[in-house]
Short mmCIF file of C-alpha atoms in Angstrom, two decimals:
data_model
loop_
_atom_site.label_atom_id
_atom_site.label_comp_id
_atom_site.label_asym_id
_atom_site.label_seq_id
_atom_site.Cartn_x
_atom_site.Cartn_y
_atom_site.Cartn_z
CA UNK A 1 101.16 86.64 -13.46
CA UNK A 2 102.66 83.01 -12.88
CA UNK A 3 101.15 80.90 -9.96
CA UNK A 4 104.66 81.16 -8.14
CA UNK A 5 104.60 84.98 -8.56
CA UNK A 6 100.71 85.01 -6.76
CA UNK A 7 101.90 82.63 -4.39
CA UNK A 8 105.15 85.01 -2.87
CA UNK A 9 102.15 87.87 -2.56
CA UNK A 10 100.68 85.84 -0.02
CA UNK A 11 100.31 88.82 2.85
CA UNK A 12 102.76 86.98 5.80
CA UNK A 13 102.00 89.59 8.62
CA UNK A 14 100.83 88.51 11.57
CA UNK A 15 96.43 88.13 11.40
CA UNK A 16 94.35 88.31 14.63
CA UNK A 17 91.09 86.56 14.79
CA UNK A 18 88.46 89.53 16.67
CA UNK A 19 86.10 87.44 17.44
CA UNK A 20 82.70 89.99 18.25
CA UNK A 21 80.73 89.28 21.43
CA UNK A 22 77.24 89.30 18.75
CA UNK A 23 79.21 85.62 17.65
CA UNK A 24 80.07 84.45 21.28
CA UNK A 25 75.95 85.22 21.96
CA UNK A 26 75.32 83.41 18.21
CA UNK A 27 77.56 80.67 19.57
CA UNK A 28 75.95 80.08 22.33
CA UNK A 29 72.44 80.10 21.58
CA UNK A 30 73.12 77.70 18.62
CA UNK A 31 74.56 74.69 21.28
CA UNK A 32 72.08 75.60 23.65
CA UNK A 33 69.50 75.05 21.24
CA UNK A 34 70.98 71.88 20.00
CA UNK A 35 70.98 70.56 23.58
CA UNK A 36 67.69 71.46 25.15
CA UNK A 37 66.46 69.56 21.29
CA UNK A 38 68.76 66.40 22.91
CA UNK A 39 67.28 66.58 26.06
CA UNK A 40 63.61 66.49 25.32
CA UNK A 41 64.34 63.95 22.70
CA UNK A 42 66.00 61.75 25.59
CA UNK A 43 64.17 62.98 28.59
CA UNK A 44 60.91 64.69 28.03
CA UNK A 45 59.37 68.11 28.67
CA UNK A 46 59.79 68.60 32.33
CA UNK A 47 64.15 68.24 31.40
CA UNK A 48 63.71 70.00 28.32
CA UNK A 49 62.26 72.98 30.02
CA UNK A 50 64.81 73.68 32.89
CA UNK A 51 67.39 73.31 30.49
CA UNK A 52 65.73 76.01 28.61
CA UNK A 53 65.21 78.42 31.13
CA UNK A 54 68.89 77.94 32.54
CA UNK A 55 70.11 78.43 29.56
CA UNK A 56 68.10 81.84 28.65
CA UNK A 57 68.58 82.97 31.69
CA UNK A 58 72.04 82.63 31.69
CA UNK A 59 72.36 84.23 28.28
CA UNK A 60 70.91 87.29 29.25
CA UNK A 61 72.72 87.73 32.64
CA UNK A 62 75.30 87.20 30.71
CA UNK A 63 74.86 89.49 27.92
CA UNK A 64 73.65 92.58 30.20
CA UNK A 65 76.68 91.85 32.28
CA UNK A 66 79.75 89.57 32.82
CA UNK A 67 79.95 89.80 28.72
CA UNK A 68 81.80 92.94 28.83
CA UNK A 69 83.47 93.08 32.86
CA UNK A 70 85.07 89.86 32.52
CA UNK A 71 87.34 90.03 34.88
CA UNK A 72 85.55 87.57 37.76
CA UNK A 73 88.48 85.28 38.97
CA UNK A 74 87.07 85.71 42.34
CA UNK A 75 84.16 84.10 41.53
CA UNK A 76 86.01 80.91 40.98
CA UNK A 77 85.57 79.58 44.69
CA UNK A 78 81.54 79.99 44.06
CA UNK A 79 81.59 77.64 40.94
CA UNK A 80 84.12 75.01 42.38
CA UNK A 81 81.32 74.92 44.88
CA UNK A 82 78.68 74.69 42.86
CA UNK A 83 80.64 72.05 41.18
CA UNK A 84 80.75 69.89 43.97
CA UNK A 85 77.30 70.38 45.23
CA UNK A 86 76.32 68.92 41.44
CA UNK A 87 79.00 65.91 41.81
CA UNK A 88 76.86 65.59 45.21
CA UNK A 89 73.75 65.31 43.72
CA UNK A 90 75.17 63.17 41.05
CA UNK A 91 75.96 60.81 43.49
CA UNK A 92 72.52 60.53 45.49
CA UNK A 93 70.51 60.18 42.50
CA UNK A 94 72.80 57.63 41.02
CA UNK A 95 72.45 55.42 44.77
CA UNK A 96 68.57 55.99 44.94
CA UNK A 97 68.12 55.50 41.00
CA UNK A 98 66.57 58.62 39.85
CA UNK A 99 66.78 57.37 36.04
CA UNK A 100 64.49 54.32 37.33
CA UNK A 101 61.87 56.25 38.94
CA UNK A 102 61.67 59.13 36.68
CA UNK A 103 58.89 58.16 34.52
CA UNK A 104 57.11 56.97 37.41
CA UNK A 105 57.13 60.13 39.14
CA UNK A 106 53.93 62.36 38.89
CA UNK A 107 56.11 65.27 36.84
CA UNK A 108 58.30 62.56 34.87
CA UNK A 109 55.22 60.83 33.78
CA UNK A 110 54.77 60.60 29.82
CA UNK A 111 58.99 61.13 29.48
CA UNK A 112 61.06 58.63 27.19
CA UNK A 113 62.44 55.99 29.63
CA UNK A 114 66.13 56.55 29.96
CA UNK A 115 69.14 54.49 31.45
CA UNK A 116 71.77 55.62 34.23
CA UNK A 117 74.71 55.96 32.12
CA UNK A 118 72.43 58.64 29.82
CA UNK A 119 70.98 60.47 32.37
CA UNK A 120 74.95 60.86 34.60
CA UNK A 121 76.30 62.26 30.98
CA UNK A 122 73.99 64.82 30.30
CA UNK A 123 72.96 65.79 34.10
CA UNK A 124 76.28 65.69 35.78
CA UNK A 125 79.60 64.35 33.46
CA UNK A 126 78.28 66.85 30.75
CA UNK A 127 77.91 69.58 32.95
CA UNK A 128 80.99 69.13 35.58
CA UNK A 129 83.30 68.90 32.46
CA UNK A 130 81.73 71.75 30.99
CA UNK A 131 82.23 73.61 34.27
CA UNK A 132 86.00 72.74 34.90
CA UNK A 133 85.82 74.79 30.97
CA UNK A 134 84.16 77.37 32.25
CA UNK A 135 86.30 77.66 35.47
CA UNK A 136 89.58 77.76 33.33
CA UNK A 137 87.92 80.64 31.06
CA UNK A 138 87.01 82.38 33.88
CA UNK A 139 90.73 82.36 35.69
CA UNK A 140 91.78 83.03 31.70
CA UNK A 141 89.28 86.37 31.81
CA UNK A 142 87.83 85.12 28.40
CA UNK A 143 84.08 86.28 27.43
CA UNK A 144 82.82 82.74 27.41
CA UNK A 145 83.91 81.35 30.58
CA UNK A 146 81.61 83.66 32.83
CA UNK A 147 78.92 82.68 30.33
CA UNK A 148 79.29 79.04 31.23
CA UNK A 149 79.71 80.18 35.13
CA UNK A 150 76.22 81.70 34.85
CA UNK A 151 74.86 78.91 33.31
CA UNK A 152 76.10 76.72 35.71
CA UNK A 153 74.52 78.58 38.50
CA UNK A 154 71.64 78.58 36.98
CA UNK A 155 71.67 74.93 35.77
CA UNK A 156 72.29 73.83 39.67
CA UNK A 157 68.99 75.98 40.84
CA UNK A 158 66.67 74.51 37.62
CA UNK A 159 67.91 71.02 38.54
CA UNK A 160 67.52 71.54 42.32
CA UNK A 161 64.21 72.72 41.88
CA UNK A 162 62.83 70.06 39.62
CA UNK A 163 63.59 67.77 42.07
CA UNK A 164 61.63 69.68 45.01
CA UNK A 165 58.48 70.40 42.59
CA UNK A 166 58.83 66.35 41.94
CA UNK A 167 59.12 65.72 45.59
CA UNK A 168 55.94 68.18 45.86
CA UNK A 169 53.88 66.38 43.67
CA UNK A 170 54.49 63.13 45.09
CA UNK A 171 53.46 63.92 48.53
CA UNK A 172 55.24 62.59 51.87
CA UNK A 173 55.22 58.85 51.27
CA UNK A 174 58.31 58.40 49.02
CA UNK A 175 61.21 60.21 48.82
CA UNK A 176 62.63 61.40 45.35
CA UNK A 177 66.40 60.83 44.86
CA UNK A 178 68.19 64.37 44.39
CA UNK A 179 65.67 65.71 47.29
CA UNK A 180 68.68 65.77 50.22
CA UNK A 181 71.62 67.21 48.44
CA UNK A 182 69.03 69.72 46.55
CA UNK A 183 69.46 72.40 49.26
CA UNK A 184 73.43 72.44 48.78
CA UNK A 185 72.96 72.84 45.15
CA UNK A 186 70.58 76.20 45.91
CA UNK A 187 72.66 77.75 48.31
CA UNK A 188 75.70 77.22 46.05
CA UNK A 189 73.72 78.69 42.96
CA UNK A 190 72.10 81.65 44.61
CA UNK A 191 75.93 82.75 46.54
CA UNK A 192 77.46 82.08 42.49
CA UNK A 193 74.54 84.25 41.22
CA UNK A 194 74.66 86.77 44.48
CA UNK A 195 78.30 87.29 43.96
CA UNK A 196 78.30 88.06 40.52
CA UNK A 197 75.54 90.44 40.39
CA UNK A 198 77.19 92.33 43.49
CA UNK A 199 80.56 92.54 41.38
CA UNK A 200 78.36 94.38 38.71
CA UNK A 201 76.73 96.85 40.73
CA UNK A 202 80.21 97.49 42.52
CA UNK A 203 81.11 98.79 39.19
CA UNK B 1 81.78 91.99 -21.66
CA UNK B 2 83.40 93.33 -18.40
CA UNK B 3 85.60 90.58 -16.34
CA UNK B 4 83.06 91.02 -13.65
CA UNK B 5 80.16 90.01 -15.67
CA UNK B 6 82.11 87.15 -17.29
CA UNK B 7 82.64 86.02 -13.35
CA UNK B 8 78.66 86.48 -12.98
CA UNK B 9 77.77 84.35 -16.16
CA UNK B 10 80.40 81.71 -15.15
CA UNK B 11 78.47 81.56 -11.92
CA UNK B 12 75.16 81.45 -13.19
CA UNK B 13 75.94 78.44 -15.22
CA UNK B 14 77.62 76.97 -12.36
CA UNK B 15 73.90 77.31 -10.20
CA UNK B 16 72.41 75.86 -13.76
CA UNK B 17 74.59 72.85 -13.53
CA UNK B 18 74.30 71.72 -9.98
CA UNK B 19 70.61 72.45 -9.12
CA UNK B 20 69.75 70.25 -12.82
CA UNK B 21 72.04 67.71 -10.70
CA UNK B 22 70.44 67.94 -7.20
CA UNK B 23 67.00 68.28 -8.67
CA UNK B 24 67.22 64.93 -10.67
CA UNK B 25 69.01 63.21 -7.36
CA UNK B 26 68.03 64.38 -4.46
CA UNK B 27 64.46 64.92 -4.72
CA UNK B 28 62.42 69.14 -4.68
CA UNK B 29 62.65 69.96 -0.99
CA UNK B 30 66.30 69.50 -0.35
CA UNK B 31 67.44 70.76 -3.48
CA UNK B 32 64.67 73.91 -3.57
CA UNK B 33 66.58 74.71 -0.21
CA UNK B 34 70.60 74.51 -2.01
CA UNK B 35 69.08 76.51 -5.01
CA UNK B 36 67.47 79.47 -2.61
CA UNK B 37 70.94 79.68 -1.18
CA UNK B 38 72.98 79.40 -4.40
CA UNK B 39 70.94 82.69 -6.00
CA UNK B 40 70.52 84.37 -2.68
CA UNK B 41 74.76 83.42 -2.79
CA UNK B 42 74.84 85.03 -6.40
CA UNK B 43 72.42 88.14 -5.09
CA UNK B 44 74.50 88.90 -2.16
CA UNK B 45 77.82 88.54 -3.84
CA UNK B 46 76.94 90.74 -6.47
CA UNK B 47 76.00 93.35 -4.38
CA UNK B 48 79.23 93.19 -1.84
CA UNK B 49 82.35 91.55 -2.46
CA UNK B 50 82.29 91.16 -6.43
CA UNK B 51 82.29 94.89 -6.17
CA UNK B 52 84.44 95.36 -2.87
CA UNK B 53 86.44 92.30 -2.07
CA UNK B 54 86.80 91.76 1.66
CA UNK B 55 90.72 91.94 2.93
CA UNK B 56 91.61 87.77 3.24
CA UNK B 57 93.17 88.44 6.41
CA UNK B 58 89.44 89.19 7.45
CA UNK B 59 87.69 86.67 6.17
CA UNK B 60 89.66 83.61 5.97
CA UNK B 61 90.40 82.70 9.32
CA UNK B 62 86.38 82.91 9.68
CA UNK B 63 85.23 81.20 5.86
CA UNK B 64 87.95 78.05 7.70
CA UNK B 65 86.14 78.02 10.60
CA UNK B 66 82.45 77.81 8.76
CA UNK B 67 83.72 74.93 6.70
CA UNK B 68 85.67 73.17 9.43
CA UNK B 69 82.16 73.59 11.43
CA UNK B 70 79.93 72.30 8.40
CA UNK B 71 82.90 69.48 7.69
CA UNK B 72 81.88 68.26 11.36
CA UNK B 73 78.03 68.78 10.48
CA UNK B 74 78.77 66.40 7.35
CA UNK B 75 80.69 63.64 9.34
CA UNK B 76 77.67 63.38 11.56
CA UNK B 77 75.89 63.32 7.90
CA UNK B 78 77.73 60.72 6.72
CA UNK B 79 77.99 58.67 9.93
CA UNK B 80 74.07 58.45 10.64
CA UNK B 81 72.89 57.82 6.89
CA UNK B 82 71.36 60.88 6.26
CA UNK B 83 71.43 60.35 2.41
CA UNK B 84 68.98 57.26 2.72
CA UNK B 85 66.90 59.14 5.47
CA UNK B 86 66.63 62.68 3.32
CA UNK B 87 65.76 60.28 0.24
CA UNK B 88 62.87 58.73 1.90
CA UNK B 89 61.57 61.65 3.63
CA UNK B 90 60.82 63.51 0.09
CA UNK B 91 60.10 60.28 -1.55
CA UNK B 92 63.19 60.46 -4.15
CA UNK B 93 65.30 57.60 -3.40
CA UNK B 94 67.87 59.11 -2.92
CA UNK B 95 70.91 56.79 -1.48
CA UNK B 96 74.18 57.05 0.85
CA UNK B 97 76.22 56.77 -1.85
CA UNK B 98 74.81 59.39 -3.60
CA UNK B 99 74.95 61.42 -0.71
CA UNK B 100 78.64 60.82 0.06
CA UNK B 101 79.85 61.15 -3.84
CA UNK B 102 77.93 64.71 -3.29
CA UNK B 103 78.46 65.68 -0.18
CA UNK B 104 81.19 64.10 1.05
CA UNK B 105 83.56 64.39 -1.89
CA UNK B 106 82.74 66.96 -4.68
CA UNK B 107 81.00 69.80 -2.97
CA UNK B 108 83.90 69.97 -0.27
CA UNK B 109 86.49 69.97 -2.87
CA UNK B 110 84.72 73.47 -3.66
CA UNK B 111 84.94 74.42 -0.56
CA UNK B 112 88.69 73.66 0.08
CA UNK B 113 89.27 76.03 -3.36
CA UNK B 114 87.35 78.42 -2.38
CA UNK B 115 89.70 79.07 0.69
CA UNK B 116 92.47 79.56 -2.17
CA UNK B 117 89.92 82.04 -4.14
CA UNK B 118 89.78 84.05 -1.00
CA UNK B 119 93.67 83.97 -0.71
CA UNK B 120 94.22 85.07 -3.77
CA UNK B 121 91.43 87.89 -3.79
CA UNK B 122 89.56 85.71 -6.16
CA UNK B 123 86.03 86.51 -7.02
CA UNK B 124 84.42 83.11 -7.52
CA UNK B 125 86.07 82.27 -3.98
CA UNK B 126 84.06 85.09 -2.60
CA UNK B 127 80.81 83.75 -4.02
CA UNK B 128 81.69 80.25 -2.59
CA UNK B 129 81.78 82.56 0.81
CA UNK B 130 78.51 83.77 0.19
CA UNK B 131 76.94 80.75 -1.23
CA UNK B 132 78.13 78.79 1.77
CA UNK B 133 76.76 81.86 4.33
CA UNK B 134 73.82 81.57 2.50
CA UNK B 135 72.98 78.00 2.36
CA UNK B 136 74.22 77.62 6.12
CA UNK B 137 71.30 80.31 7.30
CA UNK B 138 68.62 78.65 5.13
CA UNK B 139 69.80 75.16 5.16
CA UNK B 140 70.93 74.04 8.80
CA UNK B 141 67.90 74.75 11.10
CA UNK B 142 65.95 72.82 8.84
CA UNK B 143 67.66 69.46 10.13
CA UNK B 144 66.02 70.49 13.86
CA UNK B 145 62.90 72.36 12.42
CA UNK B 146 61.86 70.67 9.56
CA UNK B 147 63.31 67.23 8.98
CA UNK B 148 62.05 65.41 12.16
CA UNK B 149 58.79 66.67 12.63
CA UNK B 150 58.35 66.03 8.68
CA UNK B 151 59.32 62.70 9.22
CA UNK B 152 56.18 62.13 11.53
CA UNK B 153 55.81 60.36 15.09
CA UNK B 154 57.65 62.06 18.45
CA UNK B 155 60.15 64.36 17.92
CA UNK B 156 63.29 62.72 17.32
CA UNK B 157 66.80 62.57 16.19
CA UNK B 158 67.70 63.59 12.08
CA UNK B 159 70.84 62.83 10.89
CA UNK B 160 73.39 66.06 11.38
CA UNK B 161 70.81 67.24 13.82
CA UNK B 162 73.54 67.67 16.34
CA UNK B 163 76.18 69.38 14.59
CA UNK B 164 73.69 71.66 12.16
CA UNK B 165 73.64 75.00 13.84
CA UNK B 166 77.13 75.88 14.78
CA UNK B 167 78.13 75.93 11.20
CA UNK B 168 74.88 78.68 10.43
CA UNK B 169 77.13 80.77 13.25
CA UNK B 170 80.02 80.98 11.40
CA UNK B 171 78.26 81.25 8.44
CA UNK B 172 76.53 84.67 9.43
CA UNK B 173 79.41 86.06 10.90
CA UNK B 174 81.01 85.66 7.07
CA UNK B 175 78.28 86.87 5.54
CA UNK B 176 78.33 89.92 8.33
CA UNK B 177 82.04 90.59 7.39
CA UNK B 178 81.41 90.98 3.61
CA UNK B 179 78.41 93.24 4.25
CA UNK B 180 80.12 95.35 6.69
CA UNK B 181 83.32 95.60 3.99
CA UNK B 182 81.30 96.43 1.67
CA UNK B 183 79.44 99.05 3.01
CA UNK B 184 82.35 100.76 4.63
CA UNK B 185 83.78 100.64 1.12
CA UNK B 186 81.05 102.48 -0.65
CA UNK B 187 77.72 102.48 -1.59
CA UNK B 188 76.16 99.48 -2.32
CA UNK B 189 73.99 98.34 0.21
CA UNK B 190 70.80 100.53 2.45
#
């Protein structure tokens, strides 16, 4: 059979790509993976840790629920919320220099020192940008954009909460950047989080 | 001797050829790991797609995505000297421009054909599907597990540490579509 012959057997009908929700969950697990590696590399344990937890956390929920009910658009008002309340945060620890006084702080101690610029990209850019993703999967009803809602909830309430066990551990006589807006950021993940769960059990 | 086993000698010789290569280069570790996943390749292909080829409209769209995935992995390669670094680490001197006339420029050529292979229902582009599966399961964690912490001192950044795992993804899911081909086809697998 000639080369031109095998060539015109080429099949031209039209070829869908199934992607199965075991690869989305694969998919997943593999970046997250690669980041909370980035993170302790560039921030230490205490980081490392509540990236790790979000991002189990979220995989789960997110596997035992929104991963087959996709259909959340209403939940889009929750994580434009949540997406502020981060921008929020961004922008108090970026006045009071939270990547200065990290390693000074009783539960930064022993972390990597790390500049502004580092710490805005992975804590906030990375994450905001990620969410505006997420926000367009959702609205799109694809798999993978209530996965990155969850983790986004979940990623507001680790962060928020680092910052109050910091604040706990220092005492009363300083106060640690993050520590004002942190509240916003809780109430924004726990009415995300509230929301979606109640959408399940409405089911 | 059957065509089939004429396509399994070819490969053997093939896995002869390059691990002689990669042994005398690139030092035991690294090429112990390509030489698990060339014969675990050669195992798996026997037993599934030699036998029952997967449809190409099934697996191509995924074998492009594993090596446009593992083409990213091997830019980050490339772009943080990870031929110099590997080299060091296992003591064989290995260089970047050892690395890139390997990695960057013959083994992808292999790659590219065996998208064709698949195309044209081609066995040996089937066992450059399961070769790549298998190497991208054995071979990627390694550059988050193994590498850095081998290397000594805090736990730090390897070259292609960033880009290693998405690649092992894709590369499952094409192994996963072979073995579930396969098995719907007929017997060959428990």
């Amino acid at each position: 059979m000639s080369w031109l012959t095998r060539i015109r057997d080429i099949d031209e009908t039209k070829v869908e790509l199934f992607v199965p929700d075991a690869v989305y969950l694969g998919t997943f697990a593999a970046l997250g993976a690669t980041l909370i590696a980035a993170v302790y590399i560039y921030f230490g344990i205490v980081l490392a840790v509540s990236s790790a937890v979000s991002i189990a956390v979220a995989l789960l929920t997110w596997w035992r629920t929104t991963r087959r009910n996709f259909q959340r658009r209403r939940s889009l008002p929750y994580v434009v919320m949540t997406l502020l309340a981060v921008l929020l945060q961004s922008l108090e620890c970026w006045m009071l220099d939270l990547p200065g006084r990290w390693s000074h702080l009783a539960l930064g101690r022993g972390a990597p020192a790390f500049g502004t610029k580092m710490f805005v990209g992975f804590f906030f850019i990375g994450p905001v940008a990620l969410g505006l993703w997420g926000a367009l999967g959702v609205y799109l009803h694809r798999p993978w954009g209530n996965f990155i809602a969850w983790l986004l909830f979940y990623h507001a309430g680790a962060v928020a909460l680092v910052i109050v066990l910091a604040q706990l551990l220092e005492g009363s006589h300083s106060l640690v950047p993050g520590l004002v807006t942190a509240p916003l950021l809780v109430l924004a993940a726990i009415s995300g989080i509230r929301f979606l769960l109640q959408a399940e059990k409405a089911i | 001797m059957t065509q089939k086993r004429a396509y399994q000698v070819t490969v053997a010789g093939f896995i002869l050829v390059l691990e002689g290569l990669l042994f005398q280069t690139m030092g035991r570790m690294p090429a112990a790991i390509i030489l698990t996943a060339t014969v675990g390749g050669f195992i798996f292909w026997s037993l599934t797609s030699l036998k029952h080829p997967t449809p190409p409209s099934l697996l191509v769209p995924v074998y492009l995505l594993t090596i446009l995935a593992l083409w990213v992995h091997i830019g980050e390669e490339y772009a943080f000297d990870f031929g110099a670094r590997i080299g060091k680490l296992v003591g064989s001197g290995w260089t970047n421009s050892e690395y890139t006339l390997s990695f960057v420029y013959i083994v992808p050529m292999l790659w590219i054909l065996g998208a064709v292979g698949i195309l044209f229902r081609h066995p040996l582009g089937y066992y450059m599907a399961a070769f790549i599966g298998c190497g991208m399961f054995l071979g990627e964690p390694t550059h988050l597990l193994v590498f850095p912490v081998r290397e000594g001192g805090r736990y730090h950044y390897f070259p292609g540490m960033w880009t290693s795992l998405l690649p092992m993804v894709f590369g499952i899911w094409m192994l996963w579509l072979m073995l579930s081909h396969a098995r719907r086809s007929g017997k060959v697998l428990p």
